[in-house]
mmCIF file of C-alpha atoms in Angstrom:
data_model
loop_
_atom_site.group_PDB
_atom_site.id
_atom_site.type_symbol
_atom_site.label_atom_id
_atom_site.label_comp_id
_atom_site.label_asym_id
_atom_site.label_seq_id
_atom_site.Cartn_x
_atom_site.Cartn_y
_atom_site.Cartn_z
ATOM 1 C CA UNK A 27 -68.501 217.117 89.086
ATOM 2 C CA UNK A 28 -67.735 213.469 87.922
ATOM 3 C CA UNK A 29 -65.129 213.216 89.526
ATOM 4 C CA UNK A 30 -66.674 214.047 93.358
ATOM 5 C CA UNK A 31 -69.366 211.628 92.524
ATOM 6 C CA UNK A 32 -66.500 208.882 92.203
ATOM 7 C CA UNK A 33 -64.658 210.112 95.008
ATOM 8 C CA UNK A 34 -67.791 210.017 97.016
ATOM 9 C CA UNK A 35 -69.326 206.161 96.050
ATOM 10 C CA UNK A 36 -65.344 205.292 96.767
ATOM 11 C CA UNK A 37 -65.544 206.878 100.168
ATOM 12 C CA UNK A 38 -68.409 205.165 101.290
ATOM 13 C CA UNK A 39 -67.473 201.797 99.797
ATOM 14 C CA UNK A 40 -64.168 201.919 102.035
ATOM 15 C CA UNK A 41 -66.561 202.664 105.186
ATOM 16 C CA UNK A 42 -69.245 199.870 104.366
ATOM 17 C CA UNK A 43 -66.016 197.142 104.428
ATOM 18 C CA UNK A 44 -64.607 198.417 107.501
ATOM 19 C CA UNK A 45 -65.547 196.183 109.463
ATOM 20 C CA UNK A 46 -64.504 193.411 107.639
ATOM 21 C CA UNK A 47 -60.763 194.291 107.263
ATOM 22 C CA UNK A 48 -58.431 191.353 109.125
ATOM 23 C CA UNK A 49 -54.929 192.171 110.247
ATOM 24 C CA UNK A 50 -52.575 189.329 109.700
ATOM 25 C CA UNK A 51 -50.848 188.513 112.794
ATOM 26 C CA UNK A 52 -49.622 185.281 112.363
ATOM 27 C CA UNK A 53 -45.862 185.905 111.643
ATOM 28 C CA UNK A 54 -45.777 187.940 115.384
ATOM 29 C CA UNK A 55 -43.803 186.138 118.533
ATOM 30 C CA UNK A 56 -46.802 185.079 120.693
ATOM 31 C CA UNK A 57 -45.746 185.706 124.539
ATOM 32 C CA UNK A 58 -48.726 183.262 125.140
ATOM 33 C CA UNK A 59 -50.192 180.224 123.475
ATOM 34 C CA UNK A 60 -52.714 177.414 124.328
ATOM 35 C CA UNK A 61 -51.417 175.387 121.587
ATOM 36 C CA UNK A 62 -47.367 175.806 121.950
ATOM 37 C CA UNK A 63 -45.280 173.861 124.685
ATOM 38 C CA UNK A 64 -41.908 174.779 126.149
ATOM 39 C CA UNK A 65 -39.177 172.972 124.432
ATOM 40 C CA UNK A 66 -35.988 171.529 126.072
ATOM 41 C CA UNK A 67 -32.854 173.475 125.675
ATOM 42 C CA UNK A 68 -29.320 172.729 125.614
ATOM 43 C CA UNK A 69 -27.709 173.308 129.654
ATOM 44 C CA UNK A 70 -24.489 173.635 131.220
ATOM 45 C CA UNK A 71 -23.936 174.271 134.327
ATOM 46 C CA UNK A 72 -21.888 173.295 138.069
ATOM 47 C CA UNK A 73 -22.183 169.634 139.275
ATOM 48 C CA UNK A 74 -21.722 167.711 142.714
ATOM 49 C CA UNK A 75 -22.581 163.928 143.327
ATOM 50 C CA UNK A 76 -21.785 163.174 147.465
ATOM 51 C CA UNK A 77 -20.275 159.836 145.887
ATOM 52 C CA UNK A 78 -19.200 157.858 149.142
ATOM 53 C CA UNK A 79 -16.645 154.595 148.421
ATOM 54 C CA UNK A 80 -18.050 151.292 150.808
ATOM 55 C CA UNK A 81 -15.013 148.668 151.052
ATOM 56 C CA UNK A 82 -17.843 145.940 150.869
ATOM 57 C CA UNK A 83 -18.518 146.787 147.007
ATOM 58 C CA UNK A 84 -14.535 146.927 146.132
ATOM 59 C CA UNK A 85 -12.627 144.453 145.014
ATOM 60 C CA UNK A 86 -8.932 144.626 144.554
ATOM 61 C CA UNK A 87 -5.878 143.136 144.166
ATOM 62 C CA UNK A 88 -2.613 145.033 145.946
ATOM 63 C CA UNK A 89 0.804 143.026 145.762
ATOM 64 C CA UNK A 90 4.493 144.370 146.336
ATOM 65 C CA UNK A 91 7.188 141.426 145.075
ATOM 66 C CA UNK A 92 4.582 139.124 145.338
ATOM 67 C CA UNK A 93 3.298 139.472 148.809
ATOM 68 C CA UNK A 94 -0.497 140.461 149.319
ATOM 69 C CA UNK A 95 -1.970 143.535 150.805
ATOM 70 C CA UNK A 96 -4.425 144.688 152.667
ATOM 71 C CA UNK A 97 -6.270 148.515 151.281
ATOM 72 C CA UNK A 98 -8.601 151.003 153.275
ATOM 73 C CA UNK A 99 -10.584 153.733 151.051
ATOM 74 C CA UNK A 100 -11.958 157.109 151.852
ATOM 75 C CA UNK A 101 -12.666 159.935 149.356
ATOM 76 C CA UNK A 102 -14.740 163.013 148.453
ATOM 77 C CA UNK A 103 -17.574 164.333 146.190
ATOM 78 C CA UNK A 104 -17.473 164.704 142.695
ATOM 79 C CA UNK A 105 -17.639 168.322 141.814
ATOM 80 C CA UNK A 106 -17.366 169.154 138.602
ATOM 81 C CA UNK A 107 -19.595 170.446 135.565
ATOM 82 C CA UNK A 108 -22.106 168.943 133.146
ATOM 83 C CA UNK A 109 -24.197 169.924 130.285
ATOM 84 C CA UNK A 110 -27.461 167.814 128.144
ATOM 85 C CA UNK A 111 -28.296 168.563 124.495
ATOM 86 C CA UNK A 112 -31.957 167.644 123.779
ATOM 87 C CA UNK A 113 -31.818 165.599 120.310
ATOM 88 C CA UNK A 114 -35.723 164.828 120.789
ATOM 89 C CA UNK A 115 -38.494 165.631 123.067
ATOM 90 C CA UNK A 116 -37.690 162.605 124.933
ATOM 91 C CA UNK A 117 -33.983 161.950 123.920
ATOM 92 C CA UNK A 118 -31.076 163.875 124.915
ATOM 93 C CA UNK A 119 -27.306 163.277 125.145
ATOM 94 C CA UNK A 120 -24.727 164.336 127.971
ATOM 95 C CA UNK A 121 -21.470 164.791 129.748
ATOM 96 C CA UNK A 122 -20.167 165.288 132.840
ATOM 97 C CA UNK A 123 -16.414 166.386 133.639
ATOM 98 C CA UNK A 124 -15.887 166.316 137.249
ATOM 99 C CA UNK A 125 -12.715 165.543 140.124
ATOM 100 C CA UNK A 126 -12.662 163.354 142.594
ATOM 101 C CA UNK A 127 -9.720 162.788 145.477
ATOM 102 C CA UNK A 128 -9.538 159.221 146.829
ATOM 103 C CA UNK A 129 -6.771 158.517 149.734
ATOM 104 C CA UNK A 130 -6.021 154.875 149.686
ATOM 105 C CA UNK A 131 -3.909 153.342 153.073
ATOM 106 C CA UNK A 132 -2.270 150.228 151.967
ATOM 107 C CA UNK A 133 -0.298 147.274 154.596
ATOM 108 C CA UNK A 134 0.911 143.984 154.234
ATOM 109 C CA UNK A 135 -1.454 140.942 155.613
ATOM 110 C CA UNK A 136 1.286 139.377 157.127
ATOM 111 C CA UNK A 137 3.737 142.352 158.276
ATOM 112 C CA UNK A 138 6.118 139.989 159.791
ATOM 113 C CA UNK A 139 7.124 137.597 156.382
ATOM 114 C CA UNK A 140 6.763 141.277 154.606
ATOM 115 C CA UNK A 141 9.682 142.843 156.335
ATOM 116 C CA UNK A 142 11.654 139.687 156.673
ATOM 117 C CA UNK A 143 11.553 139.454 152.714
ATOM 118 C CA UNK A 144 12.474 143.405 152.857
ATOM 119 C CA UNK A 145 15.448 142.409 154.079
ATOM 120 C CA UNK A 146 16.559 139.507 152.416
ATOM 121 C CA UNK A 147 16.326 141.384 149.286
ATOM 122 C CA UNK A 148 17.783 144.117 150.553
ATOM 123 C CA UNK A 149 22.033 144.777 150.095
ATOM 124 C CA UNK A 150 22.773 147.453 152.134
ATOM 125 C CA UNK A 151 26.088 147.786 149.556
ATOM 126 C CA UNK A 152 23.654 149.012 146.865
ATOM 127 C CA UNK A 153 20.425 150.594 148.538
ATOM 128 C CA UNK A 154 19.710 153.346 146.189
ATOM 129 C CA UNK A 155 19.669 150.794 143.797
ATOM 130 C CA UNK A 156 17.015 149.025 145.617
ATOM 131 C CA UNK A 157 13.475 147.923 143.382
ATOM 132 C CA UNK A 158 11.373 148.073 146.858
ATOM 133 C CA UNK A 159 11.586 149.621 149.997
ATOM 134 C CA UNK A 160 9.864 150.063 152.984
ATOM 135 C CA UNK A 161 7.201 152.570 152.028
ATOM 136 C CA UNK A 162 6.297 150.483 149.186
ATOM 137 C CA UNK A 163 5.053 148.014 152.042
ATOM 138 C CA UNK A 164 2.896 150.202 154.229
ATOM 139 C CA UNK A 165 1.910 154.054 153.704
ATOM 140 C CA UNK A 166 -1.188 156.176 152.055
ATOM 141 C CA UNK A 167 -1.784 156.908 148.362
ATOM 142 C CA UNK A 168 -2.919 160.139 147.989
ATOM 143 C CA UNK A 169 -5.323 160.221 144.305
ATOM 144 C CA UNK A 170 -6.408 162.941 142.177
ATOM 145 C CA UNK A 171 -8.482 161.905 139.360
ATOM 146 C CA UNK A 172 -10.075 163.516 136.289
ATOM 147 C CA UNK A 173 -13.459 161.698 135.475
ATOM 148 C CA UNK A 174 -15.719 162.331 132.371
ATOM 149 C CA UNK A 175 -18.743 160.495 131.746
ATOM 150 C CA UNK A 176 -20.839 160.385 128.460
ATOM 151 C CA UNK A 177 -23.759 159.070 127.460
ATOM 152 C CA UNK A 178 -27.739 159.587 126.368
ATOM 153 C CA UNK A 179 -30.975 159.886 128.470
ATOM 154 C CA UNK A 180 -34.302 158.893 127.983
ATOM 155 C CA UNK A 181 -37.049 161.471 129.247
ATOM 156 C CA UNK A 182 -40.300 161.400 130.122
ATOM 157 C CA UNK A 183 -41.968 164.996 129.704
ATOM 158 C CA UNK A 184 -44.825 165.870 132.718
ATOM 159 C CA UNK A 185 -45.654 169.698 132.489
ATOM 160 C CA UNK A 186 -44.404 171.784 129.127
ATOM 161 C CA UNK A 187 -45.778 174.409 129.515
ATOM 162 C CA UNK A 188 -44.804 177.562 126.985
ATOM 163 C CA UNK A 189 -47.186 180.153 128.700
ATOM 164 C CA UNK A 190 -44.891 180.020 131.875
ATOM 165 C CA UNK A 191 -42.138 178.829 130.281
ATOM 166 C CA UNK A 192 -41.669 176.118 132.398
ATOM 167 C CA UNK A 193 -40.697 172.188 132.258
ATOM 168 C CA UNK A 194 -40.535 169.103 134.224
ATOM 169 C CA UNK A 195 -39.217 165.879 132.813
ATOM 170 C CA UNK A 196 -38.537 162.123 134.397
ATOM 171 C CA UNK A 197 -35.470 160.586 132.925
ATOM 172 C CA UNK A 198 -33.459 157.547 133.479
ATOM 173 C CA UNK A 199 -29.906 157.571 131.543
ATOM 174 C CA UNK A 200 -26.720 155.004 131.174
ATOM 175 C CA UNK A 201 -23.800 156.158 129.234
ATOM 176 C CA UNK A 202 -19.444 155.059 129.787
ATOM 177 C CA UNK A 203 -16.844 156.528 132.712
ATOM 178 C CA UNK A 204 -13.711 157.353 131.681
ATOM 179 C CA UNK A 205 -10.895 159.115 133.205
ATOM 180 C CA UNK A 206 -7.333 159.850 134.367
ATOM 181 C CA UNK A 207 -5.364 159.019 137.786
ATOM 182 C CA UNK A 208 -3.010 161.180 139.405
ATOM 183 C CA UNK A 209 -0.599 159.559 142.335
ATOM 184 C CA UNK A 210 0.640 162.236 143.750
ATOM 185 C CA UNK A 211 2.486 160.171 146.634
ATOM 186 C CA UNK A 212 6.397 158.874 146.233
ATOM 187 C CA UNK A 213 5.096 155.783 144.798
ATOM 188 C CA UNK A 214 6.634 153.059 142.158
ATOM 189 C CA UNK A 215 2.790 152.627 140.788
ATOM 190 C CA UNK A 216 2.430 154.121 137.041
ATOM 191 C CA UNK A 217 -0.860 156.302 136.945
ATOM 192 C CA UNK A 218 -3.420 153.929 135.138
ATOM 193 C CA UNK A 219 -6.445 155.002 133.231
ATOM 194 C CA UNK A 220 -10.087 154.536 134.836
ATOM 195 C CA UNK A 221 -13.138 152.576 132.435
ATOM 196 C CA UNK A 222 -15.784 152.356 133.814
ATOM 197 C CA UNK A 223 -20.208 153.190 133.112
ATOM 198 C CA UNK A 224 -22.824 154.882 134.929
ATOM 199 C CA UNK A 225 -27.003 154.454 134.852
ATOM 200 C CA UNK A 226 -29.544 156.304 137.069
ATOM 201 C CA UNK A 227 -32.152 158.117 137.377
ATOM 202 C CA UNK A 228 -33.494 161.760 138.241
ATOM 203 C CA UNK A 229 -35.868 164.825 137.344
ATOM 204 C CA UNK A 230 -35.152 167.818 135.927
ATOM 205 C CA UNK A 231 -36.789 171.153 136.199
ATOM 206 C CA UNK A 232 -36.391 174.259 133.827
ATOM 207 C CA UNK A 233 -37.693 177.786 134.272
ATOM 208 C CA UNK A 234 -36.639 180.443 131.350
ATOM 209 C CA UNK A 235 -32.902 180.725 131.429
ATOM 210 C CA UNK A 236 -32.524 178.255 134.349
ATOM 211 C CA UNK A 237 -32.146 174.628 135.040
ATOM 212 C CA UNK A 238 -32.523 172.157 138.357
ATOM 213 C CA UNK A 239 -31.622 168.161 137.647
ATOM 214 C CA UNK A 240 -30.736 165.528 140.554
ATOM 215 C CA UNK A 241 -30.903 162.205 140.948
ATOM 216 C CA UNK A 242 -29.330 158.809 142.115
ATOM 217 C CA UNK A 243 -26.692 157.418 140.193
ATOM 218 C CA UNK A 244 -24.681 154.139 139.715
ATOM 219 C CA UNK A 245 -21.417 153.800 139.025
ATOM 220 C CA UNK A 246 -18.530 151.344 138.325
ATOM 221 C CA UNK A 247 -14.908 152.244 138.042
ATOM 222 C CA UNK A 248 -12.105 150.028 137.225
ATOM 223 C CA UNK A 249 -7.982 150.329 137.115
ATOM 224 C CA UNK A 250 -4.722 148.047 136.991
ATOM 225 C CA UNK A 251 -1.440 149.086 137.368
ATOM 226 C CA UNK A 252 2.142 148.264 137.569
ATOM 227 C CA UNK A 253 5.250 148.960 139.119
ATOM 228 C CA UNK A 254 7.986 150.797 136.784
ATOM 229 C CA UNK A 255 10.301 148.696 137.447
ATOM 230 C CA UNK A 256 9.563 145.246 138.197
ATOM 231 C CA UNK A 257 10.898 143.719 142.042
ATOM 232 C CA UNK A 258 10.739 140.236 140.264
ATOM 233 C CA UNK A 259 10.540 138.161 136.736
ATOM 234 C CA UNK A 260 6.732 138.994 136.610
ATOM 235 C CA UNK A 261 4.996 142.492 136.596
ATOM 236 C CA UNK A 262 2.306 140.567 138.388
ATOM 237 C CA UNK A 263 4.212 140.525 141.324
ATOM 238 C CA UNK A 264 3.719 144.373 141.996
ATOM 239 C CA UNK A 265 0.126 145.108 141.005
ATOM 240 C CA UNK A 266 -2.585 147.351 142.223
ATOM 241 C CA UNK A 267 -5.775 146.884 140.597
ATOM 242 C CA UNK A 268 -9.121 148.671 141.691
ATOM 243 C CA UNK A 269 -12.540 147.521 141.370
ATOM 244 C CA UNK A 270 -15.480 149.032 142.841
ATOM 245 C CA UNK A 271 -19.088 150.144 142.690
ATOM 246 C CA UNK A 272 -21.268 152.967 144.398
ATOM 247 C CA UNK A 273 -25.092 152.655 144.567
ATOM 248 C CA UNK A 274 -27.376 155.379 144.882
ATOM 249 C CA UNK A 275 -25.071 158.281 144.819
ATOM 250 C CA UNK A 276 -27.733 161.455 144.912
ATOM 251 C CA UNK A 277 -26.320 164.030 142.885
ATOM 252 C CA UNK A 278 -27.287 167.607 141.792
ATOM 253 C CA UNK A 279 -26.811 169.847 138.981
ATOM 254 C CA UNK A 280 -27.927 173.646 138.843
ATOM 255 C CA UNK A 281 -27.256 176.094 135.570
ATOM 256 C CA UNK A 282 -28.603 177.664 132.550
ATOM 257 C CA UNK A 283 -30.023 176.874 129.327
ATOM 258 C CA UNK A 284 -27.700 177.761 126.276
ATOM 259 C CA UNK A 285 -30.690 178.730 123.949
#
């Protein structure tokens, strides 16, 4: 009989408290929060800038056994791929790989004293042996080159919001351009290396899994090259060296966060 009256007072104990019983849910993945924001992720995804070469912001210096010539540029977008990893909230590093073709025509200033020089250093005894001929004077460079730029960002958040997972930041970013050339023509040039830096600015967007940046960019790319074999006592004779800058190159980059 005891024991029902203890089982009983116990019973009705438990009920009285009922109420008052808290589950801990603290430790559970909220799907929404007033008091979270969305953080930036690591991206990597496909890249274009519509990078367009003006001859009014190159400068240049093209000589063949010490005679000066005259250059025309055209070339085509960067495409390529790039990917940021957020170090803070408002600082994140980044790269961009990307190719870019440039076709430069090349002809002497003075044809005339060009051809005549040709010739005078020219022994028709030994031709093959020759250190310049005549489509070292006038013809078309064809250029492949392999660019990489890195370098660090500084971001301004505007929305973070975790609820929709969502973002929008303003950033403006400067970092160093490196990169390979590739003459493909029959030329005497050597392939120089490209130094060079970048700056700009842009927005990006992210949305879950996804990512939208663009912006304007500045760049400045730099060469110098030589001749293999020298025409004359001084490789400075037979140089080609490339200077330029483009201004306000818009440029776009779409992929997806890697975490």
């Amino acid at each position: 009989m005891r024991k029902q009256i203890f089982t009983l007072i116990a019973l009705f104990s438990t009920l009285s408290f009922a109420d008052r019983i808290v589950i801990d849910t603290t430790m559970a993945a909220a799907e929404n929060s007033e008091h979270m924001v969305y953080e930036d992720r690591g991206s990597f995804g496909p890249y274009v800038e519509f990078n367009n070469i003006k001859m009014k912001n190159v400068e240049y210096s093209y000589k063949v056994h010490g005679k000066k010539q005259d250059i025309s540029i055209d070339n085509s977008y960067i495409y390529g791929a790039s990917g940021s990893l957020p170090l803070t909230e408002w600082f994140d590093i980044y790269l961009m790989a990307g190719y870019q073709y440039i076709g430069i025509s090349h002809k002497p200033r003075n044809e005339k004293d060009a051809y005549e020089d040709l010739a005078a250093n020219t022994d028709e005894d030994d031709f093959f042996e020759a250190t310049f001929d005549s489509t070292d004077l006038k013809g078309r460079h064809q250029v492949h080159t392999a660019l990489f730029q890195l370098g660090f960002d500084f971001a301004l958040p505007i929305v973070m919001n975790y609820n929709h997972q969502f973002m929008l930041k303003a950033y403006a970013f400067g970092g160093a351009v490196f990169g390979k050339t590739f003459f493909s023509d029959d030329t005497k040039f050597l392939s120089p290396v490209i130094y060079g830096y970048a700056y700009g600015a842009g927005l990006r967007m992210a949305w879950h899994g996804f990512f939208l940046s663009g912006g304007f960019r500045n760049n400045h790319e730099y060469f110098h090259t030589y001749f293999e074999r020298k025409t004359t006592d001084k490789k400075e004779d037979d140089e080609f060296m490339l200077d330029f800058d483009t201004y306000f190159q818009p440029y776009v980059s779409l992929g997806i966060t890697l975490f």
